[in-house]
Coordinates of C-alpha atoms and ligand atoms in Angstrom, one line a residue:
X1 CA -2.3 -15.5 22.6
X2 CA 0.6 -16.2 20.4
X3 CA 3.4 -17.6 22.3
X4 CA 6.3 -16.3 20.2
X5 CA 6.1 -13.2 17.9
X6 CA 8.9 -11.9 16.0
X7 CA 10.4 -9.1 18.0
X8 CA 9.5 -6.6 15.4
X9 CA 5.6 -7.0 16.7
X10 CA 6.1 -5.5 20.2
X11 CA 9.0 -3.2 19.2
X12 CA 8.9 0.6 18.0
X13 CA 11.4 1.9 15.5
X14 CA 13.2 5.2 15.4
X15 CA 13.8 6.6 12.2
X16 CA 17.2 8.8 11.8
X17 CA 18.0 11.0 8.9
X18 CA 21.7 11.0 9.3
X19 CA 22.7 14.2 7.8
X20 CA 20.4 16.2 10.4
X21 CA 20.6 13.9 13.5
X22 CA 24.0 15.0 15.3
X23 CA 27.1 16.3 13.8
X24 CA 30.5 15.1 15.7
X25 CA 33.2 16.8 13.9
X26 CA 31.9 20.4 13.2
X27 CA 31.5 20.4 9.4
X28 CA 27.6 20.8 9.9
X29 CA 26.7 17.5 8.7
X30 CA 25.4 14.9 10.9
X31 CA 27.4 11.7 11.2
X32 CA 27.9 8.0 12.3
X33 CA 29.9 8.9 15.2
X34 CA 27.3 11.8 16.4
X35 CA 24.8 8.8 16.1
X36 CA 26.8 6.7 18.5
X37 CA 27.1 9.6 20.8
X38 CA 23.2 9.8 21.1
X39 CA 22.6 5.8 21.5
X40 CA 22.0 6.5 25.4
X41 CA 19.5 8.8 24.8
X42 CA 17.7 6.6 22.5
X43 CA 18.0 3.7 24.9
X44 CA 16.4 6.0 27.5
X45 CA 13.6 6.9 25.1
X46 CA 13.2 2.9 25.0
X47 CA 13.0 2.2 21.2
X48 CA 14.3 -1.3 20.1
X49 CA 15.7 -0.6 16.6
X50 CA 16.9 2.6 14.3
X51 CA 15.8 2.8 10.8
X52 CA 19.2 4.5 9.5
X53 CA 18.4 6.4 6.2
X54 CA 21.1 5.8 3.4
X55 CA 25.0 6.5 4.7
X56 CA 26.2 5.0 1.4
X57 CA 28.6 6.5 -1.0
X58 CA 26.6 9.0 -3.1
X59 CA 26.8 12.4 -4.9
X60 CA 23.9 13.4 -2.8
X61 CA 21.6 15.0 -5.7
X62 CA 18.8 13.1 -3.6
X63 CA 20.4 13.0 -0.2
X64 CA 21.7 9.7 -0.3
X65 CA 18.8 8.1 -2.3
X66 CA 21.3 8.0 -5.3
X67 CA 24.0 5.2 -4.3
X68 CA 27.3 5.1 -6.3
X69 CA 28.5 2.3 -3.8
X70 CA 26.1 0.3 -2.0
X71 CA 29.3 -1.1 0.3
X72 CA 31.1 1.8 1.2
X73 CA 30.2 4.6 3.7
X74 CA 30.0 8.3 2.3
X75 CA 32.9 10.0 4.2
X76 CA 30.4 13.0 5.2
X77 CA 29.0 10.2 7.7
X78 CA 32.3 8.7 8.6
X79 CA 33.9 5.4 7.8
X80 CA 33.1 1.6 7.7
X81 CA 34.6 1.0 10.9
X82 CA 32.3 3.8 12.4
X83 CA 29.2 1.8 10.7
X84 CA 30.7 -1.5 12.2
X85 CA 31.0 0.3 15.8
X86 CA 27.5 1.6 15.6
X87 CA 25.9 -1.6 14.9
X88 CA 28.1 -3.2 17.8
X89 CA 27.4 -0.5 20.5
X90 CA 23.6 -0.2 19.2
X91 CA 23.2 -4.2 19.9
X92 CA 24.9 -3.9 23.3
X93 CA 22.0 -1.6 24.0
X94 CA 19.3 -3.9 22.7
X95 CA 18.9 -1.9 19.5
X96 CA 19.1 -3.1 16.0
X97 CA 20.3 -1.3 13.0
X98 CA 17.6 -1.4 10.0
X99 CA 19.5 -0.3 6.9
X100 CA 17.7 1.8 3.8
X101 CA 18.1 -0.3 0.9
X102 CA 17.5 1.8 -2.5
X103 CA 17.2 -0.9 -5.1
X104 CA 14.8 0.7 -7.8
X105 CA 17.7 2.7 -8.9
X106 CA 21.2 3.9 -8.5
X107 CA 23.2 7.2 -8.8
X108 CA 24.3 7.5 -12.5
X109 CA 27.9 7.7 -10.8
X110 CA 27.6 4.1 -9.8
X111 CA 30.2 2.0 -11.8
X112 CA 27.5 -0.2 -13.3
X113 CA 26.0 3.0 -14.7
X114 CA 29.2 4.5 -16.1
X115 CA 30.1 1.2 -17.6
X116 CA 26.4 0.4 -19.1
X117 CA 26.3 4.1 -21.0
X118 CA 29.8 3.4 -22.6
X119 CA 27.8 1.3 -25.5
X120 CA 24.9 -1.2 -26.2
X121 CA 27.3 -4.0 -25.9
X122 CA 28.9 -3.0 -22.5
X123 CA 28.2 -6.1 -20.0
X124 CA 26.3 -4.1 -17.6
X125 CA 23.9 -2.3 -20.4
X126 CA 21.2 -4.1 -19.3
X127 CA 21.4 -3.6 -15.7
X128 CA 19.6 -0.4 -16.6
X129 CA 16.5 0.3 -18.7
X130 CA 17.1 1.7 -22.2
X131 CA 14.8 2.3 -25.0
X132 CA 14.8 3.6 -28.6
X133 CA 13.6 7.2 -29.4
X134 CA 10.0 7.2 -30.8
X135 CA 9.9 9.8 -33.7
X136 CA 13.0 11.4 -32.4
X137 CA 11.4 11.7 -29.0
X138 CA 11.2 9.9 -25.5
X139 CA 10.0 6.2 -26.0
X140 CA 6.8 7.3 -24.3
X141 CA 4.8 9.9 -22.0
X142 CA 5.9 8.4 -18.8
X143 CA 6.7 11.1 -16.3
X144 CA 9.2 11.4 -13.3
X145 CA 8.2 11.7 -9.8
X146 CA 10.5 14.6 -9.7
X147 CA 9.2 16.5 -12.5
X148 CA 9.5 16.3 -16.3
X149 CA 9.8 13.2 -18.4
X150 CA 10.9 9.7 -17.1
X151 CA 13.4 9.2 -19.9
X152 CA 16.9 10.9 -20.3
X153 CA 18.5 11.0 -24.0
X154 CA 21.9 9.5 -24.2
X155 CA 23.8 11.1 -26.9
X156 CA 26.6 8.4 -27.2
X157 CA 24.2 5.3 -28.2
X158 CA 21.3 7.4 -29.2
X159 CA 18.8 5.6 -26.8
X160 CA 16.9 7.2 -23.8
X161 CA 17.4 5.7 -20.2
X162 CA 14.7 5.4 -17.6
X163 CA 14.7 7.5 -14.4
X164 CA 11.4 7.6 -12.3
X165 CA 13.3 10.0 -10.0
X166 CA 16.0 12.4 -11.0
X167 CA 18.0 12.2 -14.1
X168 CA 21.1 11.2 -11.9
X169 CA 18.9 8.5 -10.3
X170 CA 18.7 5.7 -13.5
X171 CA 16.2 2.9 -12.8
X172 CA 17.7 -0.6 -12.3
X173 CA 16.2 -3.2 -14.7
X174 CA 14.9 -5.9 -12.3
X175 CA 14.1 -8.4 -15.1
X176 CA 18.0 -9.0 -15.4
X177 CA 19.0 -12.0 -13.2
X178 CA 22.4 -11.1 -13.0
X179 CA 21.7 -7.7 -11.6
X180 CA 19.4 -9.2 -9.0
X181 CA 22.3 -11.7 -7.9
X182 CA 24.8 -8.8 -7.4
X183 CA 21.9 -6.8 -5.4
X184 CA 21.4 -10.1 -3.0
X185 CA 25.0 -10.4 -2.6
X186 CA 25.2 -6.8 -1.3
X187 CA 22.2 -7.5 1.0
X188 CA 24.1 -10.3 2.3
X189 CA 27.2 -8.3 2.8
X190 CA 25.1 -6.0 5.4
X191 CA 23.5 -8.9 7.0
X192 CA 27.1 -10.5 7.7
X193 CA 27.8 -6.8 9.3
X194 CA 25.0 -7.8 11.8
X195 CA 22.3 -5.5 11.0
X196 CA 18.8 -6.2 12.1
X197 CA 16.8 -5.6 9.0
X198 CA 16.2 -3.5 6.0
X199 CA 13.6 -0.9 5.1
X200 CA 13.3 -1.0 1.1
X201 CA 12.8 2.0 -0.9
X202 CA 10.0 2.4 -3.5
X203 CA 10.0 -1.3 -3.7
X204 CA 6.6 -1.2 -5.4
X205 CA 8.2 -0.2 -8.5
X206 CA 10.9 -3.0 -9.0
X207 CA 8.3 -4.7 -11.2
X208 CA 7.8 -2.0 -13.6
X209 CA 7.0 -2.4 -17.2
X210 CA 7.9 1.4 -18.6
X211 CA 7.0 0.7 -22.1
X212 CA 3.5 -0.4 -21.0
X213 CA 3.5 2.7 -18.6
X214 CA 3.4 0.6 -15.7
X215 CA 5.3 1.6 -12.8
X216 CA 3.9 0.2 -9.3
X217 CA 2.7 -3.1 -8.7
X218 CA 4.3 -4.7 -11.9
X219 CA 3.5 -8.4 -13.0
X220 CA 6.7 -9.9 -11.3
X221 CA 7.0 -7.8 -8.2
X222 CA 6.0 -10.3 -5.9
X223 CA 8.1 -13.1 -7.8
X224 CA 11.2 -10.9 -7.3
X225 CA 10.2 -10.4 -3.5
X226 CA 9.9 -14.3 -2.9
X227 CA 13.3 -14.8 -4.7
X228 CA 14.9 -12.0 -2.6
X229 CA 13.5 -13.6 0.5
X230 CA 14.5 -17.0 -0.6
X231 CA 18.0 -15.9 -1.5
X232 CA 18.7 -13.4 1.9
X233 CA 16.1 -13.1 4.4
X234 CA 14.8 -16.7 5.0
X235 CA 15.6 -18.2 8.1
X236 CA 17.1 -15.0 9.7
X237 CA 15.7 -12.9 12.3
X238 CA 15.4 -10.0 10.2
X239 CA 12.8 -7.0 10.0
X240 CA 11.9 -6.0 6.7
X241 CA 9.6 -3.2 5.6
X242 CA 8.9 -2.1 2.1
X243 CA 7.9 1.3 1.1
X244 CA 4.9 0.9 -1.0
X245 CA 3.3 4.1 -2.0
X246 CA 0.6 2.4 -4.1
X247 CA -0.3 -0.2 -1.8
X248 CA -3.8 -1.3 -1.1
X249 CA -4.9 -3.5 1.9
X250 CA -5.0 -6.4 -0.7
X251 CA -1.4 -5.6 -1.8
X252 CA -0.2 -5.5 1.6
X253 CA -1.5 -9.2 2.3
X254 CA 0.7 -10.2 -0.5
X255 CA 3.6 -8.2 0.8
X256 CA 3.3 -9.1 4.5
X257 CA 1.0 -12.2 4.8
X258 CA 2.3 -14.6 7.4
X259 CA 2.8 -17.4 4.9
X260 CA 4.0 -15.2 2.0
X261 CA 7.7 -15.2 2.7
X262 CA 8.2 -11.9 1.2
X263 CA 8.5 -8.7 3.8
X264 CA 7.5 -8.3 7.3
X265 CA 5.2 -5.2 6.6
X266 CA 5.3 -2.3 4.1
X267 CA 4.7 1.4 4.5
X268 CA 1.5 2.4 2.8
X269 CA 0.4 6.1 2.4
X270 CA -3.3 6.1 2.2
X271 CA -3.7 7.9 5.6
X272 CA -1.2 10.6 4.3
X273 CA -2.9 11.4 1.0
X274 CA -6.2 12.9 2.6
X275 CA -5.0 16.3 2.5
X276 CA -4.4 16.7 -1.1
X277 CA -7.0 17.0 -3.8
X278 CA -8.2 13.8 -5.4
X279 CA -5.8 12.7 -8.5
X280 CA -3.5 15.6 -7.9
X281 CA -0.2 16.1 -6.4
X282 CA 0.8 16.4 -2.7
X283 CA 1.3 20.3 -3.5
X284 CA -2.3 20.8 -4.4
X285 CA -3.5 21.3 -1.0
X286 CA -7.0 20.1 0.6
X287 CA -8.3 20.2 4.1
X288 CA -7.9 17.2 6.4
X289 CA -11.2 15.3 6.1
X290 CA -11.4 13.7 9.5
X291 CA -14.2 11.2 8.6
X292 CA -11.9 9.9 5.8
X293 CA -9.0 9.6 8.3
X294 CA -11.0 7.5 10.5
X295 CA -12.4 5.2 7.6
X296 CA -8.7 4.7 6.4
X297 CA -7.3 4.0 9.8
X298 CA -10.2 1.2 10.6
X299 CA -9.9 0.0 7.1
X300 CA -6.3 -1.1 7.4
X301 CA -6.7 -2.1 11.2
X302 CA -9.8 -4.3 10.9
X303 CA -8.9 -6.0 7.1
X304 CA -5.0 -6.5 7.5
X305 CA -5.3 -8.3 11.0
X306 CA -4.2 -11.6 11.0
X307 CA -3.4 -11.7 7.3
X308 CA -0.7 -9.3 7.0
X309 CA 1.2 -6.5 9.3
X310 CA 0.6 -2.8 9.6
X311 CA 3.6 -0.1 10.0
X312 CA 2.0 2.9 12.2
X313 CA 3.7 6.1 11.1
X314 CA 2.9 9.9 10.8
X315 CA 6.5 11.3 10.0
X316 CA 9.3 10.5 7.7
X317 CA 12.1 12.4 6.0
X318 CA 9.7 13.0 3.0
X319 CA 6.6 14.2 4.9
X320 CA 6.0 17.4 6.9
X321 CA 5.8 17.3 10.6
X322 CA 2.7 16.0 12.0
X323 CA 2.2 18.5 14.7
X324 CA 2.2 21.4 12.2
X325 CA 0.2 19.4 9.7
X326 CA -2.8 18.1 11.4
X327 CA -2.1 19.1 15.1
X328 CA -1.8 22.6 16.4
X329 CA 1.8 24.0 16.6
X330 CA 0.8 26.8 18.1
X331 CA -1.4 27.1 21.5
X332 CA -2.0 23.2 21.5
X333 CA 1.4 22.0 20.3
X334 CA 2.1 19.9 23.5
X335 CA -1.0 18.3 23.9
X336 CA -1.7 17.8 20.0
X337 CA 1.3 16.3 19.8
X338 CA 0.5 13.8 22.5
X339 CA -2.8 13.1 21.3
X340 CA -1.5 12.2 17.6
X341 CA 1.0 9.9 19.4
X342 CA -1.7 8.2 21.4
X343 CA -4.0 7.7 18.7
X344 CA -1.5 5.9 16.4
X345 CA 0.5 3.8 19.3
X346 CA -2.6 2.3 20.5
X347 CA -3.3 0.5 17.3
X348 CA -2.1 -2.9 15.9
X349 CA 1.2 -2.7 13.9
X350 CA 4.8 -1.5 14.3
X351 CA 5.0 2.0 15.3
X352 CA 7.8 4.4 13.7
X353 CA 9.0 7.5 15.5
X354 CA 10.7 10.1 12.8
X355 CA 13.6 12.1 14.8
X356 CA 12.2 15.0 16.4
X357 CA 8.6 13.7 16.4
X358 CA 9.1 12.7 20.2
X359 CA 9.5 16.2 21.1
X360 CA 6.8 17.6 18.9
X361 CA 9.4 19.3 16.2
X362 CA 7.4 21.4 13.8
X363 CA 7.8 22.7 10.2
X364 CA 10.1 25.4 9.3
X365 CA 8.5 27.8 6.7
X366 CA 10.6 29.2 4.2
X367 CA 10.1 32.9 2.4
X368 CA 12.3 32.2 -0.3
X369 CA 13.4 29.0 -2.5
X370 CA 16.8 29.7 -1.7
X371 CA 16.2 28.4 1.5
X372 CA 15.3 25.2 0.1
X373 CA 17.7 22.2 -0.4
X374 CA 15.5 19.3 -1.6
X375 CA 15.8 18.2 -5.1
X376 CA 11.7 17.6 -5.5
X377 CA 11.2 20.9 -3.8
X378 CA 13.2 22.7 -6.3
X379 CA 12.2 20.8 -9.3
X380 CA 8.5 21.6 -8.2
X381 CA 9.2 25.3 -7.8
X382 CA 10.7 25.9 -11.3
X383 CA 8.0 23.6 -13.0
X384 CA 5.1 25.5 -11.2
X385 CA 6.7 29.0 -12.1
X386 CA 6.7 27.8 -15.7
X387 CA 3.1 26.8 -15.5
X388 CA 2.1 30.2 -14.2
X389 CA 1.5 29.7 -10.4
X390 CA 2.3 32.7 -8.3
X391 CA 5.4 32.4 -6.1
X392 CA 3.2 33.0 -3.0
X393 CA 0.9 29.7 -4.0
X394 CA 4.1 27.6 -4.5
X395 CA 5.5 28.5 -1.4
X396 CA 2.4 27.8 0.5
X397 CA 2.5 24.4 -1.0
X398 CA 6.3 24.1 -0.2
X399 CA 5.5 24.9 3.4
X400 CA 2.6 22.7 3.8
X401 CA 4.3 19.7 2.1
X402 CA 8.2 20.2 1.4
X403 CA 10.4 17.6 2.5
X404 CA 12.9 20.1 4.2
X405 CA 10.3 20.4 6.9
X406 CA 11.4 17.1 8.1
X407 CA 15.0 17.6 7.4
X408 CA 15.9 20.5 9.6
X409 CA 18.5 19.6 12.4
X410 CA 17.6 17.8 15.6
X411 CA 17.1 20.4 18.5
X412 CA 19.1 18.6 21.3
X413 CA 19.5 22.0 23.6
X414 CA 19.2 25.9 23.4
X415 CA 22.6 26.4 22.8
X416 CA 24.2 27.4 19.5
X417 CA 22.5 25.6 16.5
X418 CA 20.6 23.6 18.8
X419 CA 23.5 21.6 20.0
X420 CA 23.6 19.9 16.6
X421 CA 26.6 21.2 15.3
X422 CA 29.5 23.7 16.5
X423 CA 29.6 24.6 12.5
X424 CA 27.4 25.7 10.0
X425 CA 24.5 23.7 9.6
X426 CA 23.9 22.2 6.1
X427 CA 20.4 23.3 6.5
X428 CA 19.2 26.0 8.7
X429 CA 17.9 25.1 12.2
X430 CA 14.4 26.1 13.2
X431 CA 14.5 29.1 15.2
X432 CA 12.2 27.5 17.8
X433 CA 14.7 25.4 19.1
X434 CA 15.3 27.8 22.1
X435 CA 11.9 26.3 23.5
X436 CA 11.5 22.9 21.6
X437 CA 14.5 20.9 22.4
X438 CA 15.3 17.5 23.7
X439 CA 17.1 19.1 27.0
X440 CA 13.9 20.9 27.8
X441 CA 11.8 17.9 27.2
X442 CA 13.8 15.7 29.5
X443 CA 13.5 18.5 32.3
X444 CA 9.9 18.4 32.2
X445 CA 8.1 15.4 33.6
X446 CA 4.8 16.3 31.4
X447 CA 6.7 16.7 28.1
X448 CA 5.9 14.9 24.8
X449 CA 9.2 12.8 25.3
X450 CA 7.7 11.1 28.5
X451 CA 4.6 10.5 26.6
X452 CA 6.3 8.7 23.9
X453 CA 8.5 6.9 26.2
X454 CA 5.3 5.6 28.2
X455 CA 3.8 4.3 25.0
X456 CA 6.9 2.4 24.0
X457 CA 6.7 0.8 27.3
X458 CA 3.2 0.1 27.0
X459 CA 3.6 -1.7 23.8
X460 CA 6.5 -3.8 25.0
X461 CA 4.7 -4.8 28.2
X462 CA 1.0 -5.4 27.1
X463 CA 0.1 -8.2 24.5
X464 CA -2.9 -6.3 24.2
X465 CA -1.3 -3.8 22.0
X466 CA 0.5 -6.3 19.7
X467 CA -2.3 -9.0 19.6
X468 CA -5.5 -7.5 20.5
X469 CA -8.3 -7.1 18.3
X470 CA -9.4 -3.7 17.0
X471 CA -12.9 -2.4 17.3
X472 CA -13.9 1.1 16.1
X473 CA -16.7 3.2 18.0
X474 CA -18.7 4.2 15.2
X475 CA -21.3 6.8 16.9
X476 CA -19.2 9.6 17.8
X477 CA -18.9 13.0 16.7
X478 CA -16.6 13.6 13.7
X479 CA -13.8 15.1 15.5
X480 CA -13.7 12.1 18.2
X481 CA -12.0 9.2 17.4
X482 CA -12.6 6.2 19.4
X483 CA -12.0 2.6 19.6
X484 CA -11.3 -0.4 21.5
X485 CA -8.2 -2.8 21.9
X486 CA -9.3 -6.3 23.4
X487 CA -7.2 -9.5 24.0
X488 CA -9.2 -12.1 25.9
X489 CA -10.8 -10.2 28.8
X490 CA -8.4 -7.4 28.8
X491 CA -10.1 -4.4 27.1
X492 CA -8.9 -0.8 26.6
X493 CA -10.9 2.2 25.3
X494 CA -9.0 4.8 23.3
X495 CA -10.7 8.0 22.8
X496 CA -8.9 10.9 21.2
X497 CA -10.6 14.5 20.5
X498 CA -8.7 15.4 17.0
X499 CA -9.7 19.2 17.7
X500 CA -9.0 22.6 19.4
X501 CA -12.6 22.4 20.4
X502 CA -14.5 20.8 23.1
X503 CA -16.5 18.0 22.0
X504 CA -18.4 15.2 23.9
X505 CA -18.1 11.5 24.1
X506 CA -20.6 9.3 25.7
X507 CA -18.8 6.9 28.1
X508 CA -20.6 3.6 28.3
X509 CA -18.2 1.3 29.9
X510 CA -17.4 0.9 33.3
X511 CA -13.8 2.2 33.8
X512 CA -11.3 0.2 35.8
X513 CA -7.9 2.3 35.5
X514 CA -6.7 5.0 33.5
X515 CA -3.6 3.6 31.3
X516 CA -2.5 7.1 29.9
X517 CA -3.7 10.5 28.9
X518 CA -2.3 13.7 27.7
X519 CA -3.9 15.8 30.2
X520 CA -2.2 15.2 33.6
X521 CA -5.3 15.8 35.6
X522 CA -7.6 13.0 34.2
X523 CA -9.2 11.2 37.1
X524 CA -11.1 8.3 37.5
X525 CA -13.8 10.3 39.5
X526 CA -15.4 11.9 36.8
X527 CA -15.7 8.6 34.5
X528 CA -18.7 6.9 35.8
X529 CA -20.6 4.7 33.4
X530 CA -23.1 6.1 30.9
X531 CA -22.2 9.7 31.3
X532 CA -21.2 12.3 28.7
X533 CA -17.5 13.4 29.1
X534 CA -16.8 17.0 27.5
X535 CA -13.2 16.4 25.9
X536 CA -11.0 19.2 26.3
X537 CA -9.0 20.5 23.0
X538 CA -6.9 17.4 21.7
X539 CA -7.7 15.5 24.9
X540 CA -6.7 11.8 24.5
X541 CA -6.8 9.2 26.8
X542 CA -6.8 5.2 27.2
X543 CA -8.6 3.4 30.0
X544 CA -8.9 -0.1 31.0
X545 CA -12.8 -1.0 31.2
X546 CA -14.8 -3.9 32.2
X547 CA -14.7 -6.7 29.3
Ligands
LIG1 O1 10.3 8.0 -1.5 C1 9.5 7.8 -2.5 C2 8.8 8.8 -3.2 O2 7.9 8.9 -4.0 C3 9.4 10.4 -2.6 O3 9.2 10.8 -3.4 C4 8.1 10.6 -1.4 O4 7.1 9.6 -1.4 C5 7.4 11.9 -2.0 O5 8.5 12.6 -2.1 C6 6.4 12.0 -1.0 O6 5.7 13.5 -1.5 C7 11.5 7.3 -1.6 C8 12.4 7.8 -0.6 O7 12.0 8.0 1.0 C9 12.9 9.4 -1.0 O8 13.3 10.1 0.0 C10 13.7 9.4 -2.2 O9 13.9 10.8 -2.9 C11 12.7 8.5 -3.5 O10 12.1 7.4 -2.8 C12 13.7 8.3 -4.3 O11 14.7 7.1 -4.0
LIG2 CA1 29.9 15.6 10.6

């Protein structure tokens, strides 16, 4: 057993999308004072850190992922004083603030880009990626993740600039040492404020070689991360998590290996790519293949153990809500949400809870594109209309995978606008807030909330979860996902029925104690050795067994 583990190996992180969390001044937009007013709730849930999505100055073409000033707070969210207050008050409650760093690109309104656009000789020109036209066209066929070309023509200097996201998000040129040094100074500005760490947006892209059509995992990516670590993270008790959409297990070992001196962990998305058609886009839907899901989870658990560190998540501000996506948000919403939580939180890694996941908030379907806010969705709608897709097919894709699903306001209670705002919410509240809300969850001892609260407590007080090994149980029904965790002579069996049907599971262990279950009537009585259990819809339980 490791004596001293870094705090983030036994912690659970809560992700807040500030626009949608809690409004405090009636303008319909969530803000930092609103978050401060909910710190008691978060402390009661038991989380140890908050990943705060961007609150920096931004024109909001990508809701804050287009930063125009990294060292100023957008007035929608409040002031720098509010931010300092949040860090201080959270600290008092044992909660660290993890800031979201968007280092692959800035807003086109950032003064570096405003300068760079002026002339080829401008001192900031090389902070960005410029290229000459090829036969009067874009330098090459590189595409933007938000649709269209990744190159935008700039009349003033007859060159194109690179934007892997929207045209308003010009890519920074990480080959420029001076630019990198300015970024490190900015990171230090936030470290001096007392933050607990950072989430690094699309960090796998900063090594890009666009003229060679290389975007993710470029040749110098890990050199930059080592330089960043040396310059700002080293010797400090910070947690850093890199968003690495393209990462394989081998990549994750490079990012998060204990002696790599790069990052604490990464967000990889292999498990969340299973319900899309191979080599297509997330909008090209495919049914969830449970065998594949099990293989992916088992691979990451077994192969990264000891040589890196996993993040564990179902949701974030870019993903549809998991209870609608792979659970059952109708008849079995509560028990399927609990099953998904137990399945994920019993694994090795740092779990992340996205705001509202802890009460089983669901997707919010739209019937017309005018109800959408997200630039990625709006661009795709137009692009696919032009490509001849029917509106119905496009809306089906949006309702399954659109990012607005995760961005509807937090549902605090059954009052007007779910208690999120006294004004007009910037994005419509999901009308099921009358039933699905925090107040109702807190009043019900069998709610999803209390399952999450218990899972957080279990991780904090049982080293088996942060240090125990992971061993899958192979010979089960496809729908049954079962595995062991073991640390010395403590052994836990995790069994999850990932289905709305009854499925059997052959119990071969001697059960000693029920740790947690999503049916409140599970008892030891029926769990004799070598019996076949009939697992109820979405039944999940964890039991201590004889090692
Ligand atoms: O997301 C990376 C990214 O590729 C997103 O487009 C996301 O993976 C995709 O929408 C899922 O289908 C990060 C941020 O999380 C996202 O909110 C930003 O829009 C994006 O980078 C640009 O900063
Ligand atoms: Ca507000």
